[in-house]
mmCIF file with all atom_site columns, C-alpha atoms in Angstrom:
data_model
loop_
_atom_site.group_PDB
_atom_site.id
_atom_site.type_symbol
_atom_site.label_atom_id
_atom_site.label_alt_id
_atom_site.label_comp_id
_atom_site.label_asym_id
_atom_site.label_entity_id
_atom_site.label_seq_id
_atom_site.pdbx_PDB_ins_code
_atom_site.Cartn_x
_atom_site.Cartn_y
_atom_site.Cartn_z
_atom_site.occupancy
_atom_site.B_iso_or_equiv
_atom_site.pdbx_formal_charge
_atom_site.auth_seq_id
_atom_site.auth_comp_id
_atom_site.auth_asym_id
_atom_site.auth_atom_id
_atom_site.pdbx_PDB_model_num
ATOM 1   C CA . UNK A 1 1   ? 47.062 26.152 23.444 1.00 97.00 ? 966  UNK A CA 1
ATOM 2   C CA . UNK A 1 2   ? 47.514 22.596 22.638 1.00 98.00 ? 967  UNK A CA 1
ATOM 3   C CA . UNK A 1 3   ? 44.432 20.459 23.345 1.00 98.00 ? 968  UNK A CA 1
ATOM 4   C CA . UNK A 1 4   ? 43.891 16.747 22.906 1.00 98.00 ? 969  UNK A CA 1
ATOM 5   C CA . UNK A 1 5   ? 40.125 15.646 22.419 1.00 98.00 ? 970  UNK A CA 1
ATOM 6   C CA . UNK A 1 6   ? 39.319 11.678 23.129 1.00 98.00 ? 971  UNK A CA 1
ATOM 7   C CA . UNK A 1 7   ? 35.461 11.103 21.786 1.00 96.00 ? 972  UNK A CA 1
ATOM 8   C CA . UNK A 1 8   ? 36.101 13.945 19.373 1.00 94.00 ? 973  UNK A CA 1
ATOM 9   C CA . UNK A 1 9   ? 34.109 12.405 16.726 1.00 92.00 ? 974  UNK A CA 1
ATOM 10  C CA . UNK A 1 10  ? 30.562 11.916 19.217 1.00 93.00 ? 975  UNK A CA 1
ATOM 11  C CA . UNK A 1 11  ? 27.736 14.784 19.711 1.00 94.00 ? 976  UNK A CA 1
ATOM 12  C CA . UNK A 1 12  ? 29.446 17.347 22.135 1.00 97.00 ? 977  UNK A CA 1
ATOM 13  C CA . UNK A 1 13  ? 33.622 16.324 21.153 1.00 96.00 ? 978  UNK A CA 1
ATOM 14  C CA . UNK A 1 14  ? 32.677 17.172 17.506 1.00 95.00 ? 979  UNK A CA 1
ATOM 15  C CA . UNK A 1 15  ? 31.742 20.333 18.358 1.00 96.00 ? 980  UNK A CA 1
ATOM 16  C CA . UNK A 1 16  ? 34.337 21.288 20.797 1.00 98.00 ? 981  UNK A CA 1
ATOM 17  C CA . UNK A 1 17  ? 36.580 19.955 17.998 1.00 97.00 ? 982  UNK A CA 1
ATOM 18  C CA . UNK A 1 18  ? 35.780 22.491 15.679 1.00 96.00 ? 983  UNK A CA 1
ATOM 19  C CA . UNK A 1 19  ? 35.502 25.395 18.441 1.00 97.00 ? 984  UNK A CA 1
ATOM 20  C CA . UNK A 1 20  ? 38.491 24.451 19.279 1.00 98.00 ? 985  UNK A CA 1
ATOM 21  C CA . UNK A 1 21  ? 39.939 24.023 15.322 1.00 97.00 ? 986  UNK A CA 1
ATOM 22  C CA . UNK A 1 22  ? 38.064 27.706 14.426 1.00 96.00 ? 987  UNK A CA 1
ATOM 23  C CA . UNK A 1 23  ? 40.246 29.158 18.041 1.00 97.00 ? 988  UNK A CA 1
ATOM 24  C CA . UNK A 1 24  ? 43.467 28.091 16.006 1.00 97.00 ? 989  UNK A CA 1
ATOM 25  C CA . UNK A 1 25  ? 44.264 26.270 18.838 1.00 98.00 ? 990  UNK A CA 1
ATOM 26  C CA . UNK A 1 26  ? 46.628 22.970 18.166 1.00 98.00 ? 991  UNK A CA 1
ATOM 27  C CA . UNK A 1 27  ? 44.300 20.276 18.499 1.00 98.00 ? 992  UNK A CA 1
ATOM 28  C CA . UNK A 1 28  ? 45.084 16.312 18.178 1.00 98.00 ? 993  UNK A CA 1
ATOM 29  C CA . UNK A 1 29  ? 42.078 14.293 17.977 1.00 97.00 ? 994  UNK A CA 1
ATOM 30  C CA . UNK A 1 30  ? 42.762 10.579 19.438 1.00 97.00 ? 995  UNK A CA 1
ATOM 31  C CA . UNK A 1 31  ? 40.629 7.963  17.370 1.00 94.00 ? 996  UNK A CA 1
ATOM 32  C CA . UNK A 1 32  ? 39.853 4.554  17.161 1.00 89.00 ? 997  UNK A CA 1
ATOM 33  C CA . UNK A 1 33  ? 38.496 4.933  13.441 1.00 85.00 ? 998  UNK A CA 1
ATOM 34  C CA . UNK A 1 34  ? 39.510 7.332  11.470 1.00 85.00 ? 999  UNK A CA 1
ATOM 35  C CA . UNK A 1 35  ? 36.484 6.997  9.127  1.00 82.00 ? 1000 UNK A CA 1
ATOM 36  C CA . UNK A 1 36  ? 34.372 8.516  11.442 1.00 80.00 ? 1001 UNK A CA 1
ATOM 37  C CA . UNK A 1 37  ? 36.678 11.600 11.564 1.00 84.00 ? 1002 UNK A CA 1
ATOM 38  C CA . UNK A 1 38  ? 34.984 13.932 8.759  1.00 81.00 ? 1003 UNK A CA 1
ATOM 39  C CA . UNK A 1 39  ? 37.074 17.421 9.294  1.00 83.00 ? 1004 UNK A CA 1
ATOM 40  C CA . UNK A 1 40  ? 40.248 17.527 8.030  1.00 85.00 ? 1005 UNK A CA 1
ATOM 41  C CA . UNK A 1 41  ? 42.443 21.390 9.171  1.00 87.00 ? 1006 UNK A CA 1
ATOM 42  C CA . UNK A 1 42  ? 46.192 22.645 8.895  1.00 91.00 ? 1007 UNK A CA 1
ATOM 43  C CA . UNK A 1 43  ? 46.078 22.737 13.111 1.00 96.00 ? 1008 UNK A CA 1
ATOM 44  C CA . UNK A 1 44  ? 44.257 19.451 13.666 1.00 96.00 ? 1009 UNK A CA 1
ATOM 45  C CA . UNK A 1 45  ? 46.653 16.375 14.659 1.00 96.00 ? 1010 UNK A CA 1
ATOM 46  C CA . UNK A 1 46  ? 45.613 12.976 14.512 1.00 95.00 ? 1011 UNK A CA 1
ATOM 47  C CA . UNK A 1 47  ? 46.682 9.604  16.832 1.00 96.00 ? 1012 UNK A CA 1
ATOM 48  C CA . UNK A 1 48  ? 44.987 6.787  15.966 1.00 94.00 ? 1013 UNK A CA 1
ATOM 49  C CA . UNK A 1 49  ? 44.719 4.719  18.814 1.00 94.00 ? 1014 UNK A CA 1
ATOM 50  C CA . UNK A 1 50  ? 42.771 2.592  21.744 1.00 94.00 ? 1015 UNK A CA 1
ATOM 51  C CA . UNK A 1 51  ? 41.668 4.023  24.491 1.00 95.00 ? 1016 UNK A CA 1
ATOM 52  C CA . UNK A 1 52  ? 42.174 0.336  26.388 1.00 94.00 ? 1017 UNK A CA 1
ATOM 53  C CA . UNK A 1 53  ? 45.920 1.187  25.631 1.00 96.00 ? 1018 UNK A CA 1
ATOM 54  C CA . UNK A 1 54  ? 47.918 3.059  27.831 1.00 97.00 ? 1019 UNK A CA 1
ATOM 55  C CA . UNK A 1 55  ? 50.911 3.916  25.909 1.00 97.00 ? 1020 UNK A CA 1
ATOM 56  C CA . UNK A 1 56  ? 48.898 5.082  22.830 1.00 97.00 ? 1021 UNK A CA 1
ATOM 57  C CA . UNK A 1 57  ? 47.469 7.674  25.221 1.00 98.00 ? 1022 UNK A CA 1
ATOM 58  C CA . UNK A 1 58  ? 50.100 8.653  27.298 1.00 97.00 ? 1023 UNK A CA 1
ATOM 59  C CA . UNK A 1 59  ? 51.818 8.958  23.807 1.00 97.00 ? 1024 UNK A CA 1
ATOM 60  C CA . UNK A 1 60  ? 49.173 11.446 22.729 1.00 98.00 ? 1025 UNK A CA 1
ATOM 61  C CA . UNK A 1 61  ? 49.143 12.925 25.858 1.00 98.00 ? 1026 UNK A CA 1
ATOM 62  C CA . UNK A 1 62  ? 52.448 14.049 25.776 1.00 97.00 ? 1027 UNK A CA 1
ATOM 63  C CA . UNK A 1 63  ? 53.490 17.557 24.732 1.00 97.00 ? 1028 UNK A CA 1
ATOM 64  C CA . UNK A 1 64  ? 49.559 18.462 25.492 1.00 98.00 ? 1029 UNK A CA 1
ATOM 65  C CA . UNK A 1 65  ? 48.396 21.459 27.365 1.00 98.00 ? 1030 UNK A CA 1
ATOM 66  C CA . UNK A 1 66  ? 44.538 20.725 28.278 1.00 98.00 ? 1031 UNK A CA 1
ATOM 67  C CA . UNK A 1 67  ? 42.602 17.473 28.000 1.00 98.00 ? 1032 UNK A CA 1
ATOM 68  C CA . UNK A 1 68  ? 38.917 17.212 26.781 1.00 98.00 ? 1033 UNK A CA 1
ATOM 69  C CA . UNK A 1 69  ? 37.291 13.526 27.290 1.00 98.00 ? 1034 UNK A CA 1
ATOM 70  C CA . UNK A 1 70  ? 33.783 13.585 25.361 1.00 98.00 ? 1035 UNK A CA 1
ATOM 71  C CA . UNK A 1 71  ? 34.141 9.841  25.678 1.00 97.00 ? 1036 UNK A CA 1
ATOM 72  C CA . UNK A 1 72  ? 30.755 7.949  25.549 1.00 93.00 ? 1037 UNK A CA 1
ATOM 73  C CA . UNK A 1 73  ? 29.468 4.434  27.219 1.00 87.00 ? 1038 UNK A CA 1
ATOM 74  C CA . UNK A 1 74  ? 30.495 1.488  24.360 1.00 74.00 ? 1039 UNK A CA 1
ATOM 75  C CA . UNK A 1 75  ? 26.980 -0.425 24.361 1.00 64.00 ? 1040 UNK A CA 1
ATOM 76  C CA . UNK A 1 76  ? 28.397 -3.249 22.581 1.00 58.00 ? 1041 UNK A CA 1
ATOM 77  C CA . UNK A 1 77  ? 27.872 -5.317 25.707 1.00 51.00 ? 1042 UNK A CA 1
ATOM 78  C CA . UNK A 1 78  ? 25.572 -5.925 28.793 1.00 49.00 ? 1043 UNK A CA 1
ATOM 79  C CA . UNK A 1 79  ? 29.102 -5.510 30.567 1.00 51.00 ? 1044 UNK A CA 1
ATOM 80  C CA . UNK A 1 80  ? 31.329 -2.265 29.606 1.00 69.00 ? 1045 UNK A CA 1
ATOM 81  C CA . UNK A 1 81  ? 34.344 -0.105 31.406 1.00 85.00 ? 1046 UNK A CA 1
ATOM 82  C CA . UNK A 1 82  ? 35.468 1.297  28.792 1.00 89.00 ? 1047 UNK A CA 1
ATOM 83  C CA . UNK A 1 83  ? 35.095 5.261  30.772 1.00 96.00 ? 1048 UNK A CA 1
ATOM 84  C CA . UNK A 1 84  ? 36.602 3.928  33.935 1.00 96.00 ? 1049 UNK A CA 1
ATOM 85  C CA . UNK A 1 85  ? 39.798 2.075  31.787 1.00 96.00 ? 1050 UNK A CA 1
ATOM 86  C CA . UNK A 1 86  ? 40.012 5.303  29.238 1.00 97.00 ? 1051 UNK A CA 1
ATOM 87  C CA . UNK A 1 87  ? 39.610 7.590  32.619 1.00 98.00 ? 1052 UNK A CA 1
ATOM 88  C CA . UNK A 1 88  ? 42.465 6.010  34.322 1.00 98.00 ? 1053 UNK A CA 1
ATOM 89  C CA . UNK A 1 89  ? 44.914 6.028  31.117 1.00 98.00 ? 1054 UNK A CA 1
ATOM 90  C CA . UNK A 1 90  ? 43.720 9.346  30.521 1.00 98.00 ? 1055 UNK A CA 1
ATOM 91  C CA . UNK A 1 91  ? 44.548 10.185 34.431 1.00 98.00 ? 1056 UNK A CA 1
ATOM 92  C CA . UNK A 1 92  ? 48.100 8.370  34.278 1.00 98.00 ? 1057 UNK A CA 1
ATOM 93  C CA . UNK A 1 93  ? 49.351 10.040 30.780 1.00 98.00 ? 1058 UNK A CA 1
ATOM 94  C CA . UNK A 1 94  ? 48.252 13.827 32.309 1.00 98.00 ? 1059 UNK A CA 1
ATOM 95  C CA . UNK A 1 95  ? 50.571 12.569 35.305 1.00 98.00 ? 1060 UNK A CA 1
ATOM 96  C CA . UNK A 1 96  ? 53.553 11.421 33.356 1.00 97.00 ? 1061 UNK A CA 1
ATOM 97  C CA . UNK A 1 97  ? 53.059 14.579 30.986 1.00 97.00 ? 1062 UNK A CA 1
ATOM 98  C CA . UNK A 1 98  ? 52.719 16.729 33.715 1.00 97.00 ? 1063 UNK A CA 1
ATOM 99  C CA . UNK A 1 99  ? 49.126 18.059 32.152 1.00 98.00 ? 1064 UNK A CA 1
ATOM 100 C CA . UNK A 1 100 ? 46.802 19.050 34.880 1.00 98.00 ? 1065 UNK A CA 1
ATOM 101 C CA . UNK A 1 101 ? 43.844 20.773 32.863 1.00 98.00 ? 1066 UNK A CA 1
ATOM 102 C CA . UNK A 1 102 ? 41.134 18.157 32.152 1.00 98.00 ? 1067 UNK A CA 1
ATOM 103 C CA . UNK A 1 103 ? 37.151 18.748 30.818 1.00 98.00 ? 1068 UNK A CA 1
ATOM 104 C CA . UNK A 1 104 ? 34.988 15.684 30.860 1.00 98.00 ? 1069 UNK A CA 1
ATOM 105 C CA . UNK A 1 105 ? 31.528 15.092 29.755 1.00 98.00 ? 1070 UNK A CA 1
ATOM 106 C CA . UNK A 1 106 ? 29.329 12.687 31.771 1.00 98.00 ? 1071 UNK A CA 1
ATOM 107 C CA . UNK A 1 107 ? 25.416 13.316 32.336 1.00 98.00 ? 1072 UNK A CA 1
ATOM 108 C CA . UNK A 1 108 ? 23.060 14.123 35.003 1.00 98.00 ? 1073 UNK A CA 1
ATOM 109 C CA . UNK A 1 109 ? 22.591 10.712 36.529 1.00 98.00 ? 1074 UNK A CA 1
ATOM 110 C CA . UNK A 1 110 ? 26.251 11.217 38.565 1.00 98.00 ? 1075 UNK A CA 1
ATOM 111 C CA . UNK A 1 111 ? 24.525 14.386 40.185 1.00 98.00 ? 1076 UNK A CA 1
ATOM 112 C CA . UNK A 1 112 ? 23.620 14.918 43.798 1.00 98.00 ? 1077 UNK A CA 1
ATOM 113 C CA . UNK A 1 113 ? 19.580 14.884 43.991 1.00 97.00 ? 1078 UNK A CA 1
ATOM 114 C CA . UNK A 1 114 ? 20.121 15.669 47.477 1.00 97.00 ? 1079 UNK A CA 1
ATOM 115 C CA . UNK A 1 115 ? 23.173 15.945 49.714 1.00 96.00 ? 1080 UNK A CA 1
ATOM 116 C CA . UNK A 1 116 ? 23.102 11.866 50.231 1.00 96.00 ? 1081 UNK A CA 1
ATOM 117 C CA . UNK A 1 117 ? 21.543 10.616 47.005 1.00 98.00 ? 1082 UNK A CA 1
ATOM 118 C CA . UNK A 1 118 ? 22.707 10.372 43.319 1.00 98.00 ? 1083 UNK A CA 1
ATOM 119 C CA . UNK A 1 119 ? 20.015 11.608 40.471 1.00 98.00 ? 1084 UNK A CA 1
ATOM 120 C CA . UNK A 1 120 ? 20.390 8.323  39.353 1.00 97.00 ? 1085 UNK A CA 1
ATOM 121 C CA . UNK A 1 121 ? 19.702 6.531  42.521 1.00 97.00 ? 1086 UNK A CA 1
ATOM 122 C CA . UNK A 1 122 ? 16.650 7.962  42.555 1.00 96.00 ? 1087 UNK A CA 1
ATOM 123 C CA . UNK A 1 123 ? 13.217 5.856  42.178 1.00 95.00 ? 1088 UNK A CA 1
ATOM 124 C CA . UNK A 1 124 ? 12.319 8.422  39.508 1.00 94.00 ? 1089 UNK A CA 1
ATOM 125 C CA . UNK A 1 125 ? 15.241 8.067  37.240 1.00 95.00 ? 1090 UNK A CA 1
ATOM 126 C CA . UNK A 1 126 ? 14.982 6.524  33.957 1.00 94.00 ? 1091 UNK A CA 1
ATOM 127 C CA . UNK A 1 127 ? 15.718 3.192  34.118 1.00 93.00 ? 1092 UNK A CA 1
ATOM 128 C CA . UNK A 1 128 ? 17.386 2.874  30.456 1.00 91.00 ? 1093 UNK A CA 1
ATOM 129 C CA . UNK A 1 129 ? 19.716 5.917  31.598 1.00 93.00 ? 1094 UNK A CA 1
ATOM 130 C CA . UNK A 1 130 ? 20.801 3.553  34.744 1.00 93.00 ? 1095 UNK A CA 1
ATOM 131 C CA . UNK A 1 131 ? 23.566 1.204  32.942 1.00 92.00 ? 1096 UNK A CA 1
ATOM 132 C CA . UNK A 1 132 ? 25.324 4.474  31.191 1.00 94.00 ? 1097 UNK A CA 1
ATOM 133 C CA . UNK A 1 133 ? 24.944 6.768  34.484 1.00 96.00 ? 1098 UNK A CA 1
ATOM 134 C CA . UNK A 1 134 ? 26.673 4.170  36.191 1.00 95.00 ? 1099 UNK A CA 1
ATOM 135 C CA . UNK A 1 135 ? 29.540 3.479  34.163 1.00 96.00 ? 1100 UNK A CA 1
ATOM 136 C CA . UNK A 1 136 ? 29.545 7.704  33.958 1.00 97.00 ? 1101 UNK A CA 1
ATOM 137 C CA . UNK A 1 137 ? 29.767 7.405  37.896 1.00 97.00 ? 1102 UNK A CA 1
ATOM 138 C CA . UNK A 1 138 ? 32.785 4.738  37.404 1.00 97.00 ? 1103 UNK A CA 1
ATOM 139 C CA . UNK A 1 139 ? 34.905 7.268  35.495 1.00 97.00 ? 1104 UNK A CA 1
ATOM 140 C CA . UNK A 1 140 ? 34.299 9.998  38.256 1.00 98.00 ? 1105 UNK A CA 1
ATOM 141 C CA . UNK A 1 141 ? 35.011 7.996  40.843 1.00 98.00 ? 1106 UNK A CA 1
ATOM 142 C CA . UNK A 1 142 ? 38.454 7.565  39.631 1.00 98.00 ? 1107 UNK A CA 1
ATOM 143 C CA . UNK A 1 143 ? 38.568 10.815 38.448 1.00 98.00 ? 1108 UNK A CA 1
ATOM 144 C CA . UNK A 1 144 ? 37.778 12.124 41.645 1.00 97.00 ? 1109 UNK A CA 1
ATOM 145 C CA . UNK A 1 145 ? 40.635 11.074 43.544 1.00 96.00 ? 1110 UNK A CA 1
ATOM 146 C CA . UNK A 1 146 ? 43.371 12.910 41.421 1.00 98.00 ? 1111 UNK A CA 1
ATOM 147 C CA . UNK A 1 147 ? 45.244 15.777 41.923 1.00 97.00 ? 1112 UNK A CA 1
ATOM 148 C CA . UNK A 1 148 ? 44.386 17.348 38.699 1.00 98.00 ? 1113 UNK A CA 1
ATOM 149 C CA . UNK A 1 149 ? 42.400 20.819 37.655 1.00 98.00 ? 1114 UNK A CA 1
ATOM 150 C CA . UNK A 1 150 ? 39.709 19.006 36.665 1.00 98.00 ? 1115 UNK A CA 1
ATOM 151 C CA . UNK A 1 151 ? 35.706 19.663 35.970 1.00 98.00 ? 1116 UNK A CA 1
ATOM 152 C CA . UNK A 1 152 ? 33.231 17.259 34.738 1.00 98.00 ? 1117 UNK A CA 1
ATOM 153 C CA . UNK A 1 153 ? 30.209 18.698 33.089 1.00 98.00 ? 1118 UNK A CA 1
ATOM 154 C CA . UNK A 1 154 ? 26.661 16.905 33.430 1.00 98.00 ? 1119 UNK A CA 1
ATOM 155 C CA . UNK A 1 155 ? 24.085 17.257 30.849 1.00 98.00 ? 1120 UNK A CA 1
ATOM 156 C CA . UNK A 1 156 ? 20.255 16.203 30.848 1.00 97.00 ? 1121 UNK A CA 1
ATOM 157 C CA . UNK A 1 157 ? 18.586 15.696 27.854 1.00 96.00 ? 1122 UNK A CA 1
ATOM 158 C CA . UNK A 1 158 ? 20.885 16.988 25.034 1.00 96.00 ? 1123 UNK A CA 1
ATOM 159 C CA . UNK A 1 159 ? 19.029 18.351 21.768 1.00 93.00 ? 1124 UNK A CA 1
ATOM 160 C CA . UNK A 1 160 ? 20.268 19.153 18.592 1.00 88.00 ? 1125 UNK A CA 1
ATOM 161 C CA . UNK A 1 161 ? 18.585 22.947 19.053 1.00 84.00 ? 1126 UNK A CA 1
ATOM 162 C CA . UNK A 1 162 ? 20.742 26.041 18.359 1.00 82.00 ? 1127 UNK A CA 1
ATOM 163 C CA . UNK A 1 163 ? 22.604 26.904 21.284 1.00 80.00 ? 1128 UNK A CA 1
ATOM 164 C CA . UNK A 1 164 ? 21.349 30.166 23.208 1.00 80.00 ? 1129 UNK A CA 1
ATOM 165 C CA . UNK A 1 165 ? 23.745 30.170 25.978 1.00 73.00 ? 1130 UNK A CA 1
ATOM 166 C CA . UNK A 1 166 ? 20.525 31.284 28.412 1.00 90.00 ? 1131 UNK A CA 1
ATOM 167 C CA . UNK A 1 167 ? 21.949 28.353 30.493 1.00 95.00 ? 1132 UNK A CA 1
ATOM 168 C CA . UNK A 1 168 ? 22.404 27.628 33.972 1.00 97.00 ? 1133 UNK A CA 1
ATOM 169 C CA . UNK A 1 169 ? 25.071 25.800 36.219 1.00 98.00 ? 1134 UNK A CA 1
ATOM 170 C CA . UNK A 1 170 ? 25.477 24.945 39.750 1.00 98.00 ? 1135 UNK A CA 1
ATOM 171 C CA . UNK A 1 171 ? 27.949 23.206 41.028 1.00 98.00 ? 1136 UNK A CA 1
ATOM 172 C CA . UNK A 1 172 ? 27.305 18.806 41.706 1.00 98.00 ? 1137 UNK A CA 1
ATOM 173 C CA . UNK A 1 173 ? 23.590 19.518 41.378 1.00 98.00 ? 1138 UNK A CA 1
ATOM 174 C CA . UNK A 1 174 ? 21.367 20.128 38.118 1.00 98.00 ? 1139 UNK A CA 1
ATOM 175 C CA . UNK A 1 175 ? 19.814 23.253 37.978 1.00 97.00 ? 1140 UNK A CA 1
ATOM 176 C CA . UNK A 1 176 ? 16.283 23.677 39.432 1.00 95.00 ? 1141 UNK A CA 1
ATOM 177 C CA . UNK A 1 177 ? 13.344 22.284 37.092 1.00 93.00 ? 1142 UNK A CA 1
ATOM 178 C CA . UNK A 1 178 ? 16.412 21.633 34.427 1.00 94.00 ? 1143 UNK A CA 1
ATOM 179 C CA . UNK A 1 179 ? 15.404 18.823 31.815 1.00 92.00 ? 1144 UNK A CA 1
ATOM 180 C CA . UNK A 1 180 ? 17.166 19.490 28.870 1.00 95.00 ? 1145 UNK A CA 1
ATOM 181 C CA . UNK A 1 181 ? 20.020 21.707 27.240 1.00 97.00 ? 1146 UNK A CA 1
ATOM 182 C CA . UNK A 1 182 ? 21.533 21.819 23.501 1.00 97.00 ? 1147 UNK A CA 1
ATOM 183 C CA . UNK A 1 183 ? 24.503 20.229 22.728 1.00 97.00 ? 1148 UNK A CA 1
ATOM 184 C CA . UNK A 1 184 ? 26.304 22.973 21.590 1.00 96.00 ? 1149 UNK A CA 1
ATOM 185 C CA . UNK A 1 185 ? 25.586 24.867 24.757 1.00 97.00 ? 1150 UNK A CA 1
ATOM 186 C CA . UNK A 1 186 ? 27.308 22.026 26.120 1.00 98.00 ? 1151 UNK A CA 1
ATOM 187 C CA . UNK A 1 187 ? 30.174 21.874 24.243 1.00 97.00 ? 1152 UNK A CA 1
ATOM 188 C CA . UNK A 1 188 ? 30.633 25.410 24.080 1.00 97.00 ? 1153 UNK A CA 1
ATOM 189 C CA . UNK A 1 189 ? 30.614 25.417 28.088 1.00 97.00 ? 1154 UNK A CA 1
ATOM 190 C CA . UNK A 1 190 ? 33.144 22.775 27.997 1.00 98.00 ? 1155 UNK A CA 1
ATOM 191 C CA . UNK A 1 191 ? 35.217 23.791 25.909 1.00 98.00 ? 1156 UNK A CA 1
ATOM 192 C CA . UNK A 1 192 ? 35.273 27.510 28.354 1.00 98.00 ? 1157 UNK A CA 1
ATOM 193 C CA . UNK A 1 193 ? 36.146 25.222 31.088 1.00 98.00 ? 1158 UNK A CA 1
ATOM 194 C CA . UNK A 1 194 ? 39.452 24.876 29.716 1.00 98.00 ? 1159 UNK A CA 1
ATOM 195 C CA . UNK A 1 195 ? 40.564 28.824 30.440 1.00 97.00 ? 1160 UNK A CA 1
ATOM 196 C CA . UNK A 1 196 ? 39.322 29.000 33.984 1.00 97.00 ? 1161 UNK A CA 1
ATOM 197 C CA . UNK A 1 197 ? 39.350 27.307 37.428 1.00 95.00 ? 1162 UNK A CA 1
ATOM 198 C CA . UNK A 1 198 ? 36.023 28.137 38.395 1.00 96.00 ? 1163 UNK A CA 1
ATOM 199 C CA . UNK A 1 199 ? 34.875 24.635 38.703 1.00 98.00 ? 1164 UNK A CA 1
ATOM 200 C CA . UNK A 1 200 ? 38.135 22.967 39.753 1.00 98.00 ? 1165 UNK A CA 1
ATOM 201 C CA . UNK A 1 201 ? 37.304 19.408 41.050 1.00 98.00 ? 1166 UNK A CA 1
ATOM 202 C CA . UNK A 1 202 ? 33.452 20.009 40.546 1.00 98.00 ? 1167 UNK A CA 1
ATOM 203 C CA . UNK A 1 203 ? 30.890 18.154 38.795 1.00 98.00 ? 1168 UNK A CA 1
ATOM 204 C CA . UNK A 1 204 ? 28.741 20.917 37.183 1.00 98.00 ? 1169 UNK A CA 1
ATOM 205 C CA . UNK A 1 205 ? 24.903 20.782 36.281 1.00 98.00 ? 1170 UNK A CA 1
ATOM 206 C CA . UNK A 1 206 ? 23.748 22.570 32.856 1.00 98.00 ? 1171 UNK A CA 1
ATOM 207 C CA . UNK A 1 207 ? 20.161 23.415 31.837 1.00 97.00 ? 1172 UNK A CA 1
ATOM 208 C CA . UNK A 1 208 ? 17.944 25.765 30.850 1.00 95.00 ? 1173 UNK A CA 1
#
């Protein structure tokens, strides 16, 4: 398969990168800085490019069989949309390119806490978590309203713990009492996403 991973270089893209890389599956990585990028492979493609441009990624797009966004929030500012800009490029270039298969990463805030409330509505929820929930909740908004096989996968708390896979998942609301979950549990869910519809146009909950 030929996958294209934006936010390959963050917590969960790095490690779906190199599940991906270890698969022998074709992967580009699109970048903004190529410092960051550390692992170098024979299958691994690189595009250098902006995220706020939409030819560089319907350029990369192109030729692609799956899409993974691990994109994260940009807290350079008080004011950010870089998701919902990246999200729509990234929707528009899987349109031209006639790719349909697309795993994004978001977190917990963009979950239902009941059938009418968001988990980041909520009273209770963290108030630092509210600004990057939010702009998560941009991106699927947009997201949302495509046509494509996609799944977005909601995290809590992500630790740098060993994976156990001893997760659960439900469908647009977090598992019951779930607070936290390992990042590679979540990027090795993710990256499964990719071979099945199970979740097609769901957000999905993961936690221990």
């Amino acid at each position: 398969m030929k996958i294209i991973v934006f936010g390959g270089t963050g917590r969960v893209g790095r490690v779906i990168l190199d599940r991906a890389l270890s698969d022998n599956h074709v992967v580009t990585i699109f970048v903004g800085n190529i410092s960051k990028l550390t692992v170098r492979r024979e299958n691994l493609k690189i595009h250098a490019g902006d995220v706020f441009n939409s030819q560089a990624v319907r350029d990369a797009i192109r030729g692609q069989d799956a899409i993974i966004s691990a994109l994260g929030p940009d807290n350079s500012g008080s004011v950010n949309d870089t998701l919902a800009v990246a999200m729509k490029n990234i929707i528009n270039g899987a349109r031209e390119s006639g790719v349909s298969k697309l795993v994004a990463i978001a977190n917990a805030g963009i979950l239902q806490l009941s059938p009418r409330e968001l988990r980041l509505d909520s009273p209770n929820y963290p108030q630092y978590l509210k600004k990057t929930s939010r702009e998560y909740l941009d991106a699927f908004e947009i997201l949302k309203t495509s046509e494509l096989d996609w799944t977005v996968v909601c995290p809590p708390f992500m630790s740098f713990a060993e994976g156990n896979q001893s997760y659960r998942v439900a469908a647009d609301f977090l598992p019951e009492s779930g607070e936290r979950i390992s990042v590679q549990d979540v990027a090795e869910f993710a990256y499964n996403l990719l071979f099945t519809s199970e979740y097609s146009q769901k957000r999905v909950g993961i936690a221990y």
